[in-house]
Each structure stands twice: as structure tokens, then as C-alpha cells.
Amino acid sequence: MQKFAFIHTLYWILALSLLGLLPAGVYAQKADPGIERFQAYKSGPKVFIRFIISAVSTCDGILIRRSVEDGDFLPIREIEGICGSDSASITFTEEDELPVFNRSLQYLLQLGRSSFSDTLNSFFTETGDSGYILTRQTEGWKILLENASGELISLLVYDVQGKPILVTETRSDFLEIPFTKLPRALVFFRLYHSKSGLITSGKWMF
């Protein structure tokens, strides 16, 4: 009886240990150290993924995977054949041919069958002809802008009588405005780019 109890206990210890060894997810693995300068960037209406495979690192095929707003990492591009070199670093620049804008993204490189990069967080703003996108957040308004070069962008908001209500600026690709900074009324605005001048102007009704 004691022997049976001992075997039963040992079985559960081994089972739990094996469960602890299982990876939490498909990509819960140590990043490949042979990948350098992994980046994604927007150029006009296009998005590109660029990375370097360092010298001596090689693999059999590369899959570029993308996740939209914490969804599954789906393959968006495949580079077939042997990648990398025994003697020199190799730079890859690949286009995301179906880019996603105005949503949080993550990119991941799969080298061969089992080697992965770190995940790369990205967000690309596409405003179209309006020059901006106004969204409501928990505590205020957020204005999305296209400003990949990091130039100074200024926002001027004024009331129906032409009196300035708010003047703010950014070198980022967004502006955040608390609800307390804007009245619940009709306001007019102008967005300026430090180099190209007026981006757009119009009115908002809050």
C-alpha cells in the first residue's frame, strides 16, 4: 500500500515538472543573438522591415510574422533559401505589402524552424487628406499625426470670437489634450508644420 502511494506521488511530481517545462507560447523562446538592428518604418504609403543577420549566423529561410493588436503572429512575407554569411553581415529590407495603419503592431522574425527574433512594437499613422486623426481617450483627446522625421508640429485652438484657447506642440506623431483643456462648444483649430507650414485647419464641436 505504501509502495503504491509512493509511486502515485512520484507520478504527479513528474507530471507537474513536465508541465513546467512546456513553453508558454509558440514564440516563448530566447531571441536569436545573430539578428541586429531589427526595425520597421514607413516611407510614404509603404512600410518596410529592415534587419541585419550578423556574420557567421546562417539559417534556412526566413518568415516575417506580424501581430495586430496582440493577435496571432501571422506570416506576411517569406524569404526562401540560405540566409546569412560565414564572413560578412547581410542587411535585409523587405516590404510589408499589406500594411496596417493606426493600430498597434508587433513584428517577429522566424529564422529556419525554431530560431526567433525579439518582438518589435510598431505603430504607423496614416491620416489621408485630413492631415490628422482625432480620437477620444479615457481622459482626453488624442490627435494622430504623420511625423516620421520628428519635426515640430504646433496646434492652435481658438473660440468663435478668435480668442486662443490652447496652444501646444510636439515632435512626436501624436498630441494628447485633456478634456479640461477644451470647452464643450464649437472651436476652431490650425495645425502647423515647422517646415511646410499649415497642415490643415477646421472646426471641432465638443
mmCIF file with all atom_site columns, C-alpha atoms in Angstrom:
data_model
loop_
_atom_site.group_PDB
_atom_site.id
_atom_site.type_symbol
_atom_site.label_atom_id
_atom_site.label_alt_id
_atom_site.label_comp_id
_atom_site.label_asym_id
_atom_site.label_entity_id
_atom_site.label_seq_id
_atom_site.pdbx_PDB_ins_code
_atom_site.Cartn_x
_atom_site.Cartn_y
_atom_site.Cartn_z
_atom_site.occupancy
_atom_site.B_iso_or_equiv
_atom_site.pdbx_formal_charge
_atom_site.auth_seq_id
_atom_site.auth_comp_id
_atom_site.auth_asym_id
_atom_site.auth_atom_id
_atom_site.pdbx_PDB_model_num
ATOM 1   C CA . MET A 1 1   ? 0.000   0.000  0.000   1.00 0.00 ? 1   MET A CA 1
ATOM 2   C CA . GLN A 1 2   ? 2.811   2.386  0.941   1.00 0.00 ? 2   GLN A CA 1
ATOM 3   C CA . LYS A 1 3   ? 4.635   1.452  -2.259  1.00 0.00 ? 3   LYS A CA 1
ATOM 4   C CA . PHE A 1 4   ? 1.528   2.311  -4.295  1.00 0.00 ? 4   PHE A CA 1
ATOM 5   C CA . ALA A 1 5   ? 1.182   5.700  -2.536  1.00 0.00 ? 5   ALA A CA 1
ATOM 6   C CA . PHE A 1 6   ? 4.844   6.479  -3.185  1.00 0.00 ? 6   PHE A CA 1
ATOM 7   C CA . ILE A 1 7   ? 4.527   5.636  -6.894  1.00 0.00 ? 7   ILE A CA 1
ATOM 8   C CA . HIS A 1 8   ? 1.322   7.694  -7.149  1.00 0.00 ? 8   HIS A CA 1
ATOM 9   C CA . THR A 1 9   ? 3.035   10.744 -5.553  1.00 0.00 ? 9   THR A CA 1
ATOM 10  C CA . LEU A 1 10  ? 6.087   10.348 -7.769  1.00 0.00 ? 10  LEU A CA 1
ATOM 11  C CA . TYR A 1 11  ? 3.845   10.245 -10.849 1.00 0.00 ? 11  TYR A CA 1
ATOM 12  C CA . TRP A 1 12  ? 2.264   13.614 -10.026 1.00 0.00 ? 12  TRP A CA 1
ATOM 13  C CA . ILE A 1 13  ? 5.617   15.238 -9.227  1.00 0.00 ? 13  ILE A CA 1
ATOM 14  C CA . LEU A 1 14  ? 6.952   14.151 -12.607 1.00 0.00 ? 14  LEU A CA 1
ATOM 15  C CA . ALA A 1 15  ? 3.772   15.299 -14.384 1.00 0.00 ? 15  ALA A CA 1
ATOM 16  C CA . LEU A 1 16  ? 3.902   18.779 -12.841 1.00 0.00 ? 16  LEU A CA 1
ATOM 17  C CA . SER A 1 17  ? 7.593   19.081 -13.607 1.00 0.00 ? 17  SER A CA 1
ATOM 18  C CA . LEU A 1 18  ? 6.977   18.275 -17.256 1.00 0.00 ? 18  LEU A CA 1
ATOM 19  C CA . LEU A 1 19  ? 4.192   20.840 -17.429 1.00 0.00 ? 19  LEU A CA 1
ATOM 20  C CA . GLY A 1 20  ? 6.545   23.468 -16.054 1.00 0.00 ? 20  GLY A CA 1
ATOM 21  C CA . LEU A 1 21  ? 8.969   22.745 -18.852 1.00 0.00 ? 21  LEU A CA 1
ATOM 22  C CA . LEU A 1 22  ? 6.429   23.390 -21.582 1.00 0.00 ? 22  LEU A CA 1
ATOM 23  C CA . PRO A 1 23  ? 6.801   26.817 -23.280 1.00 0.00 ? 23  PRO A CA 1
ATOM 24  C CA . ALA A 1 24  ? 4.082   29.377 -22.522 1.00 0.00 ? 24  ALA A CA 1
ATOM 25  C CA . GLY A 1 25  ? 3.616   30.072 -26.238 1.00 0.00 ? 25  GLY A CA 1
ATOM 26  C CA . VAL A 1 26  ? 4.961   29.233 -29.656 1.00 0.00 ? 26  VAL A CA 1
ATOM 27  C CA . TYR A 1 27  ? 7.415   32.143 -29.506 1.00 0.00 ? 27  TYR A CA 1
ATOM 28  C CA . ALA A 1 28  ? 8.340   31.982 -25.810 1.00 0.00 ? 28  ALA A CA 1
ATOM 29  C CA . GLN A 1 29  ? 11.968  31.325 -26.666 1.00 0.00 ? 29  GLN A CA 1
ATOM 30  C CA . LYS A 1 30  ? 15.270  33.137 -26.312 1.00 0.00 ? 30  LYS A CA 1
ATOM 31  C CA . ALA A 1 31  ? 15.855  35.618 -29.126 1.00 0.00 ? 31  ALA A CA 1
ATOM 32  C CA . ASP A 1 32  ? 18.495  34.785 -31.717 1.00 0.00 ? 32  ASP A CA 1
ATOM 33  C CA . PRO A 1 33  ? 21.628  36.914 -30.988 1.00 0.00 ? 33  PRO A CA 1
ATOM 34  C CA . GLY A 1 34  ? 22.547  36.905 -34.688 1.00 0.00 ? 34  GLY A CA 1
ATOM 35  C CA . ILE A 1 35  ? 19.834  39.468 -35.562 1.00 0.00 ? 35  ILE A CA 1
ATOM 36  C CA . GLU A 1 36  ? 20.832  43.133 -35.386 1.00 0.00 ? 36  GLU A CA 1
ATOM 37  C CA . ARG A 1 37  ? 19.036  46.463 -35.896 1.00 0.00 ? 37  ARG A CA 1
ATOM 38  C CA . PHE A 1 38  ? 15.572  44.965 -36.335 1.00 0.00 ? 38  PHE A CA 1
ATOM 39  C CA . GLN A 1 39  ? 13.277  47.852 -37.291 1.00 0.00 ? 39  GLN A CA 1
ATOM 40  C CA . ALA A 1 40  ? 10.104  48.711 -39.183 1.00 0.00 ? 40  ALA A CA 1
ATOM 41  C CA . TYR A 1 41  ? 9.495   52.096 -40.781 1.00 0.00 ? 41  TYR A CA 1
ATOM 42  C CA . LYS A 1 42  ? 7.018   53.915 -43.005 1.00 0.00 ? 42  LYS A CA 1
ATOM 43  C CA . SER A 1 43  ? 8.075   55.645 -46.209 1.00 0.00 ? 43  SER A CA 1
ATOM 44  C CA . GLY A 1 44  ? 5.190   57.418 -47.916 1.00 0.00 ? 44  GLY A CA 1
ATOM 45  C CA . PRO A 1 45  ? 2.325   54.926 -48.158 1.00 0.00 ? 45  PRO A CA 1
ATOM 46  C CA . LYS A 1 46  ? 4.648   51.912 -47.752 1.00 0.00 ? 46  LYS A CA 1
ATOM 47  C CA . VAL A 1 47  ? 6.011   50.041 -44.730 1.00 0.00 ? 47  VAL A CA 1
ATOM 48  C CA . PHE A 1 48  ? 9.368   48.255 -44.690 1.00 0.00 ? 48  PHE A CA 1
ATOM 49  C CA . ILE A 1 49  ? 11.038  45.799 -42.318 1.00 0.00 ? 49  ILE A CA 1
ATOM 50  C CA . ARG A 1 50  ? 14.811  46.011 -42.079 1.00 0.00 ? 50  ARG A CA 1
ATOM 51  C CA . PHE A 1 51  ? 17.248  43.825 -40.157 1.00 0.00 ? 51  PHE A CA 1
ATOM 52  C CA . ILE A 1 52  ? 20.813  42.558 -40.256 1.00 0.00 ? 52  ILE A CA 1
ATOM 53  C CA . ILE A 1 53  ? 21.974  38.967 -39.889 1.00 0.00 ? 53  ILE A CA 1
ATOM 54  C CA . SER A 1 54  ? 25.432  39.160 -38.398 1.00 0.00 ? 54  SER A CA 1
ATOM 55  C CA . ALA A 1 55  ? 28.463  37.377 -39.812 1.00 0.00 ? 55  ALA A CA 1
ATOM 56  C CA . VAL A 1 56  ? 28.715  33.623 -39.090 1.00 0.00 ? 56  VAL A CA 1
ATOM 57  C CA . SER A 1 57  ? 24.942  33.423 -38.418 1.00 0.00 ? 57  SER A CA 1
ATOM 58  C CA . THR A 1 58  ? 23.041  31.453 -41.072 1.00 0.00 ? 58  THR A CA 1
ATOM 59  C CA . CYS A 1 59  ? 19.605  29.914 -41.437 1.00 0.00 ? 59  CYS A CA 1
ATOM 60  C CA . ASP A 1 60  ? 17.437  28.090 -43.947 1.00 0.00 ? 60  ASP A CA 1
ATOM 61  C CA . GLY A 1 61  ? 14.684  30.535 -44.860 1.00 0.00 ? 61  GLY A CA 1
ATOM 62  C CA . ILE A 1 62  ? 13.134  33.491 -43.029 1.00 0.00 ? 62  ILE A CA 1
ATOM 63  C CA . LEU A 1 63  ? 9.494   34.167 -42.205 1.00 0.00 ? 63  LEU A CA 1
ATOM 64  C CA . ILE A 1 64  ? 8.413   37.686 -41.270 1.00 0.00 ? 64  ILE A CA 1
ATOM 65  C CA . ARG A 1 65  ? 5.401   37.479 -38.964 1.00 0.00 ? 65  ARG A CA 1
ATOM 66  C CA . ARG A 1 66  ? 3.062   40.256 -37.814 1.00 0.00 ? 66  ARG A CA 1
ATOM 67  C CA . SER A 1 67  ? 0.567   40.565 -34.982 1.00 0.00 ? 67  SER A CA 1
ATOM 68  C CA . VAL A 1 68  ? -2.191  43.196 -34.990 1.00 0.00 ? 68  VAL A CA 1
ATOM 69  C CA . GLU A 1 69  ? -3.330  44.411 -31.562 1.00 0.00 ? 69  GLU A CA 1
ATOM 70  C CA . ASP A 1 70  ? -1.968  41.368 -29.715 1.00 0.00 ? 70  ASP A CA 1
ATOM 71  C CA . GLY A 1 71  ? -3.461  38.868 -32.150 1.00 0.00 ? 71  GLY A CA 1
ATOM 72  C CA . ASP A 1 72  ? -1.701  35.820 -33.588 1.00 0.00 ? 72  ASP A CA 1
ATOM 73  C CA . PHE A 1 73  ? 1.634   36.243 -35.357 1.00 0.00 ? 73  PHE A CA 1
ATOM 74  C CA . LEU A 1 74  ? 0.704   35.515 -38.960 1.00 0.00 ? 74  LEU A CA 1
ATOM 75  C CA . PRO A 1 75  ? 3.290   35.188 -41.766 1.00 0.00 ? 75  PRO A CA 1
ATOM 76  C CA . ILE A 1 76  ? 3.316   38.185 -44.127 1.00 0.00 ? 76  ILE A CA 1
ATOM 77  C CA . ARG A 1 77  ? 6.489   37.510 -46.108 1.00 0.00 ? 77  ARG A CA 1
ATOM 78  C CA . GLU A 1 78  ? 8.821   34.571 -46.767 1.00 0.00 ? 78  GLU A CA 1
ATOM 79  C CA . ILE A 1 79  ? 12.473  34.766 -47.784 1.00 0.00 ? 79  ILE A CA 1
ATOM 80  C CA . GLU A 1 80  ? 13.479  31.388 -49.163 1.00 0.00 ? 80  GLU A CA 1
ATOM 81  C CA . GLY A 1 81  ? 16.906  29.797 -49.286 1.00 0.00 ? 81  GLY A CA 1
ATOM 82  C CA . ILE A 1 82  ? 20.010  30.034 -47.142 1.00 0.00 ? 82  ILE A CA 1
ATOM 83  C CA . CYS A 1 83  ? 20.278  33.378 -45.342 1.00 0.00 ? 83  CYS A CA 1
ATOM 84  C CA . GLY A 1 84  ? 23.346  34.981 -43.784 1.00 0.00 ? 84  GLY A CA 1
ATOM 85  C CA . SER A 1 85  ? 27.044  34.561 -44.462 1.00 0.00 ? 85  SER A CA 1
ATOM 86  C CA . ASP A 1 86  ? 30.061  32.972 -42.812 1.00 0.00 ? 86  ASP A CA 1
ATOM 87  C CA . SER A 1 87  ? 32.180  36.059 -43.473 1.00 0.00 ? 87  SER A CA 1
ATOM 88  C CA . ALA A 1 88  ? 30.010  39.212 -43.566 1.00 0.00 ? 88  ALA A CA 1
ATOM 89  C CA . SER A 1 89  ? 26.866  40.747 -42.106 1.00 0.00 ? 89  SER A CA 1
ATOM 90  C CA . ILE A 1 90  ? 23.897  40.799 -44.502 1.00 0.00 ? 90  ILE A CA 1
ATOM 91  C CA . THR A 1 91  ? 21.196  43.510 -44.487 1.00 0.00 ? 91  THR A CA 1
ATOM 92  C CA . PHE A 1 92  ? 17.630  42.668 -45.490 1.00 0.00 ? 92  PHE A CA 1
ATOM 93  C CA . THR A 1 93  ? 14.966  45.259 -46.374 1.00 0.00 ? 93  THR A CA 1
ATOM 94  C CA . GLU A 1 94  ? 11.554  43.759 -47.093 1.00 0.00 ? 94  GLU A CA 1
ATOM 95  C CA . GLU A 1 95  ? 8.220   45.443 -47.785 1.00 0.00 ? 95  GLU A CA 1
ATOM 96  C CA . ASP A 1 96  ? 5.089   44.740 -45.777 1.00 0.00 ? 96  ASP A CA 1
ATOM 97  C CA . GLU A 1 97  ? 2.872   44.554 -48.850 1.00 0.00 ? 97  GLU A CA 1
ATOM 98  C CA . LEU A 1 98  ? -0.388  44.686 -46.856 1.00 0.00 ? 98  LEU A CA 1
ATOM 99  C CA . PRO A 1 99  ? 0.464   47.318 -44.231 1.00 0.00 ? 99  PRO A CA 1
ATOM 100 C CA . VAL A 1 100 ? -1.822  48.069 -41.301 1.00 0.00 ? 100 VAL A CA 1
ATOM 101 C CA . PHE A 1 101 ? -2.160  51.664 -40.118 1.00 0.00 ? 101 PHE A CA 1
ATOM 102 C CA . ASN A 1 102 ? -3.442  53.339 -36.951 1.00 0.00 ? 102 ASN A CA 1
ATOM 103 C CA . ARG A 1 103 ? -3.344  50.112 -34.932 1.00 0.00 ? 103 ARG A CA 1
ATOM 104 C CA . SER A 1 104 ? -0.709  48.660 -32.596 1.00 0.00 ? 104 SER A CA 1
ATOM 105 C CA . LEU A 1 105 ? 1.523   46.091 -34.307 1.00 0.00 ? 105 LEU A CA 1
ATOM 106 C CA . GLN A 1 106 ? 4.268   43.643 -33.476 1.00 0.00 ? 106 GLN A CA 1
ATOM 107 C CA . TYR A 1 107 ? 6.716   42.089 -35.925 1.00 0.00 ? 107 TYR A CA 1
ATOM 108 C CA . LEU A 1 108 ? 8.675   38.882 -35.406 1.00 0.00 ? 108 LEU A CA 1
ATOM 109 C CA . LEU A 1 109 ? 11.357  37.157 -37.461 1.00 0.00 ? 109 LEU A CA 1
ATOM 110 C CA . GLN A 1 110 ? 11.441  33.370 -37.653 1.00 0.00 ? 110 GLN A CA 1
ATOM 111 C CA . LEU A 1 111 ? 14.789  32.075 -38.895 1.00 0.00 ? 111 LEU A CA 1
ATOM 112 C CA . GLY A 1 112 ? 14.546  28.471 -40.036 1.00 0.00 ? 112 GLY A CA 1
ATOM 113 C CA . ARG A 1 113 ? 12.201  26.324 -37.995 1.00 0.00 ? 113 ARG A CA 1
ATOM 114 C CA . SER A 1 114 ? 12.987  27.214 -34.404 1.00 0.00 ? 114 SER A CA 1
ATOM 115 C CA . SER A 1 115 ? 15.011  30.438 -34.132 1.00 0.00 ? 115 SER A CA 1
ATOM 116 C CA . PHE A 1 116 ? 13.224  33.741 -33.455 1.00 0.00 ? 116 PHE A CA 1
ATOM 117 C CA . SER A 1 117 ? 13.964  37.414 -33.011 1.00 0.00 ? 117 SER A CA 1
ATOM 118 C CA . ASP A 1 118 ? 12.682  39.644 -30.248 1.00 0.00 ? 118 ASP A CA 1
ATOM 119 C CA . THR A 1 119 ? 9.245   41.103 -30.976 1.00 0.00 ? 119 THR A CA 1
ATOM 120 C CA . LEU A 1 120 ? 9.261   44.613 -32.446 1.00 0.00 ? 120 LEU A CA 1
ATOM 121 C CA . ASN A 1 121 ? 6.487   47.009 -31.408 1.00 0.00 ? 121 ASN A CA 1
ATOM 122 C CA . SER A 1 122 ? 5.314   49.400 -34.139 1.00 0.00 ? 122 SER A CA 1
ATOM 123 C CA . PHE A 1 123 ? 2.583   51.913 -34.922 1.00 0.00 ? 123 PHE A CA 1
ATOM 124 C CA . PHE A 1 124 ? 2.174   53.654 -38.279 1.00 0.00 ? 124 PHE A CA 1
ATOM 125 C CA . THR A 1 125 ? -0.115  56.640 -38.686 1.00 0.00 ? 125 THR A CA 1
ATOM 126 C CA . GLU A 1 126 ? -1.992  57.184 -41.938 1.00 0.00 ? 126 GLU A CA 1
ATOM 127 C CA . THR A 1 127 ? -4.181  60.300 -41.901 1.00 0.00 ? 127 THR A CA 1
ATOM 128 C CA . GLY A 1 128 ? -5.151  60.579 -45.568 1.00 0.00 ? 128 GLY A CA 1
ATOM 129 C CA . ASP A 1 129 ? -6.130  64.001 -46.883 1.00 0.00 ? 129 ASP A CA 1
ATOM 130 C CA . SER A 1 130 ? -7.231  65.315 -43.476 1.00 0.00 ? 130 SER A CA 1
ATOM 131 C CA . GLY A 1 131 ? -3.662  65.510 -42.133 1.00 0.00 ? 131 GLY A CA 1
ATOM 132 C CA . TYR A 1 132 ? -4.721  64.218 -38.705 1.00 0.00 ? 132 TYR A CA 1
ATOM 133 C CA . ILE A 1 133 ? -6.994  61.741 -36.884 1.00 0.00 ? 133 ILE A CA 1
ATOM 134 C CA . LEU A 1 134 ? -8.859  62.807 -33.745 1.00 0.00 ? 134 LEU A CA 1
ATOM 135 C CA . THR A 1 135 ? -9.695  60.016 -31.277 1.00 0.00 ? 135 THR A CA 1
ATOM 136 C CA . ARG A 1 136 ? -11.331 60.045 -27.856 1.00 0.00 ? 136 ARG A CA 1
ATOM 137 C CA . GLN A 1 137 ? -9.350  58.519 -24.989 1.00 0.00 ? 137 GLN A CA 1
ATOM 138 C CA . THR A 1 138 ? -10.243 57.835 -21.351 1.00 0.00 ? 138 THR A CA 1
ATOM 139 C CA . GLU A 1 139 ? -9.117  61.229 -20.049 1.00 0.00 ? 139 GLU A CA 1
ATOM 140 C CA . GLY A 1 140 ? -8.894  63.365 -23.153 1.00 0.00 ? 140 GLY A CA 1
ATOM 141 C CA . TRP A 1 141 ? -8.452  63.650 -26.891 1.00 0.00 ? 141 TRP A CA 1
ATOM 142 C CA . LYS A 1 142 ? -5.598  62.204 -28.929 1.00 0.00 ? 142 LYS A CA 1
ATOM 143 C CA . ILE A 1 143 ? -4.583  63.605 -32.304 1.00 0.00 ? 143 ILE A CA 1
ATOM 144 C CA . LEU A 1 144 ? -2.615  61.236 -34.555 1.00 0.00 ? 144 LEU A CA 1
ATOM 145 C CA . LEU A 1 145 ? -0.177  62.898 -36.958 1.00 0.00 ? 145 LEU A CA 1
ATOM 146 C CA . GLU A 1 146 ? 2.210   61.804 -39.695 1.00 0.00 ? 146 GLU A CA 1
ATOM 147 C CA . ASN A 1 147 ? 5.603   62.968 -38.436 1.00 0.00 ? 147 ASN A CA 1
ATOM 148 C CA . ALA A 1 148 ? 8.204   60.293 -39.134 1.00 0.00 ? 148 ALA A CA 1
ATOM 149 C CA . SER A 1 149 ? 11.018  62.890 -39.353 1.00 0.00 ? 149 SER A CA 1
ATOM 150 C CA . GLY A 1 150 ? 10.295  64.284 -35.874 1.00 0.00 ? 150 GLY A CA 1
ATOM 151 C CA . GLU A 1 151 ? 9.701   67.887 -36.970 1.00 0.00 ? 151 GLU A CA 1
ATOM 152 C CA . LEU A 1 152 ? 7.948   70.397 -34.727 1.00 0.00 ? 152 LEU A CA 1
ATOM 153 C CA . ILE A 1 153 ? 4.158   70.407 -35.171 1.00 0.00 ? 153 ILE A CA 1
ATOM 154 C CA . SER A 1 154 ? 2.040   73.084 -33.481 1.00 0.00 ? 154 SER A CA 1
ATOM 155 C CA . LEU A 1 155 ? -1.674  73.146 -32.691 1.00 0.00 ? 155 LEU A CA 1
ATOM 156 C CA . LEU A 1 156 ? -3.623  76.373 -32.162 1.00 0.00 ? 156 LEU A CA 1
ATOM 157 C CA . VAL A 1 157 ? -7.209  76.162 -30.884 1.00 0.00 ? 157 VAL A CA 1
ATOM 158 C CA . TYR A 1 158 ? -9.425  79.233 -30.547 1.00 0.00 ? 158 TYR A CA 1
ATOM 159 C CA . ASP A 1 159 ? -13.073 80.038 -29.862 1.00 0.00 ? 159 ASP A CA 1
ATOM 160 C CA . VAL A 1 160 ? -15.718 81.527 -32.181 1.00 0.00 ? 160 VAL A CA 1
ATOM 161 C CA . GLN A 1 161 ? -14.533 85.029 -31.285 1.00 0.00 ? 161 GLN A CA 1
ATOM 162 C CA . GLY A 1 162 ? -10.960 84.245 -32.310 1.00 0.00 ? 162 GLY A CA 1
ATOM 163 C CA . LYS A 1 163 ? -9.601  84.070 -28.765 1.00 0.00 ? 163 LYS A CA 1
ATOM 164 C CA . PRO A 1 164 ? -6.830  81.452 -28.296 1.00 0.00 ? 164 PRO A CA 1
ATOM 165 C CA . ILE A 1 165 ? -7.885  78.597 -26.024 1.00 0.00 ? 165 ILE A CA 1
ATOM 166 C CA . LEU A 1 166 ? -4.955  76.245 -26.412 1.00 0.00 ? 166 LEU A CA 1
ATOM 167 C CA . VAL A 1 167 ? -1.503  76.350 -27.974 1.00 0.00 ? 167 VAL A CA 1
ATOM 168 C CA . THR A 1 168 ? 0.580   73.164 -27.843 1.00 0.00 ? 168 THR A CA 1
ATOM 169 C CA . GLU A 1 169 ? 3.275   71.432 -29.900 1.00 0.00 ? 169 GLU A CA 1
ATOM 170 C CA . THR A 1 170 ? 5.053   68.113 -30.375 1.00 0.00 ? 170 THR A CA 1
ATOM 171 C CA . ARG A 1 171 ? 7.893   66.443 -32.243 1.00 0.00 ? 171 ARG A CA 1
ATOM 172 C CA . SER A 1 172 ? 6.141   63.087 -31.942 1.00 0.00 ? 172 SER A CA 1
ATOM 173 C CA . ASP A 1 173 ? 3.368   61.635 -34.111 1.00 0.00 ? 173 ASP A CA 1
ATOM 174 C CA . PHE A 1 174 ? 0.568   62.488 -31.705 1.00 0.00 ? 174 PHE A CA 1
ATOM 175 C CA . LEU A 1 175 ? -0.808  65.178 -29.393 1.00 0.00 ? 175 LEU A CA 1
ATOM 176 C CA . GLU A 1 176 ? -2.774  64.491 -26.212 1.00 0.00 ? 176 GLU A CA 1
ATOM 177 C CA . ILE A 1 177 ? -5.274  67.052 -24.903 1.00 0.00 ? 177 ILE A CA 1
ATOM 178 C CA . PRO A 1 178 ? -7.065  66.562 -21.555 1.00 0.00 ? 178 PRO A CA 1
ATOM 179 C CA . PHE A 1 179 ? -10.825 67.160 -21.594 1.00 0.00 ? 179 PHE A CA 1
ATOM 180 C CA . THR A 1 180 ? -10.301 70.048 -19.155 1.00 0.00 ? 180 THR A CA 1
ATOM 181 C CA . LYS A 1 181 ? -8.303  71.992 -21.775 1.00 0.00 ? 181 LYS A CA 1
ATOM 182 C CA . LEU A 1 182 ? -11.163 72.272 -24.275 1.00 0.00 ? 182 LEU A CA 1
ATOM 183 C CA . PRO A 1 183 ? -14.706 73.626 -23.734 1.00 0.00 ? 183 PRO A CA 1
ATOM 184 C CA . ARG A 1 184 ? -17.843 71.742 -24.668 1.00 0.00 ? 184 ARG A CA 1
ATOM 185 C CA . ALA A 1 185 ? -18.537 74.073 -27.558 1.00 0.00 ? 185 ALA A CA 1
ATOM 186 C CA . LEU A 1 186 ? -17.604 74.848 -31.131 1.00 0.00 ? 186 LEU A CA 1
ATOM 187 C CA . VAL A 1 187 ? -13.886 75.577 -31.533 1.00 0.00 ? 187 VAL A CA 1
ATOM 188 C CA . PHE A 1 188 ? -11.614 76.278 -34.499 1.00 0.00 ? 188 PHE A CA 1
ATOM 189 C CA . PHE A 1 189 ? -8.109  74.938 -34.955 1.00 0.00 ? 189 PHE A CA 1
ATOM 190 C CA . ARG A 1 190 ? -4.985  75.097 -37.085 1.00 0.00 ? 190 ARG A CA 1
ATOM 191 C CA . LEU A 1 191 ? -2.155  72.574 -37.353 1.00 0.00 ? 191 LEU A CA 1
ATOM 192 C CA . TYR A 1 192 ? 1.249   73.859 -38.442 1.00 0.00 ? 192 TYR A CA 1
ATOM 193 C CA . HIS A 1 193 ? 4.383   72.030 -39.581 1.00 0.00 ? 193 HIS A CA 1
ATOM 194 C CA . SER A 1 194 ? 7.613   73.868 -38.753 1.00 0.00 ? 194 SER A CA 1
ATOM 195 C CA . LYS A 1 195 ? 8.939   73.433 -42.308 1.00 0.00 ? 195 LYS A CA 1
ATOM 196 C CA . SER A 1 196 ? 5.970   73.052 -44.649 1.00 0.00 ? 196 SER A CA 1
ATOM 197 C CA . GLY A 1 197 ? 3.622   75.462 -42.867 1.00 0.00 ? 197 GLY A CA 1
ATOM 198 C CA . LEU A 1 198 ? -0.125  74.930 -42.466 1.00 0.00 ? 198 LEU A CA 1
ATOM 199 C CA . ILE A 1 199 ? -1.083  71.246 -42.424 1.00 0.00 ? 199 ILE A CA 1
ATOM 200 C CA . THR A 1 200 ? -4.814  71.711 -42.051 1.00 0.00 ? 200 THR A CA 1
ATOM 201 C CA . SER A 1 201 ? -7.445  73.861 -40.355 1.00 0.00 ? 201 SER A CA 1
ATOM 202 C CA . GLY A 1 202 ? -11.073 73.349 -39.448 1.00 0.00 ? 202 GLY A CA 1
ATOM 203 C CA . LYS A 1 203 ? -13.523 73.205 -36.584 1.00 0.00 ? 203 LYS A CA 1
ATOM 204 C CA . TRP A 1 204 ? -14.446 70.761 -33.854 1.00 0.00 ? 204 TRP A CA 1
ATOM 205 C CA . MET A 1 205 ? -17.685 70.510 -31.893 1.00 0.00 ? 205 MET A CA 1
ATOM 206 C CA . PHE A 1 206 ? -17.204 69.065 -28.402 1.00 0.00 ? 206 PHE A CA 1
#
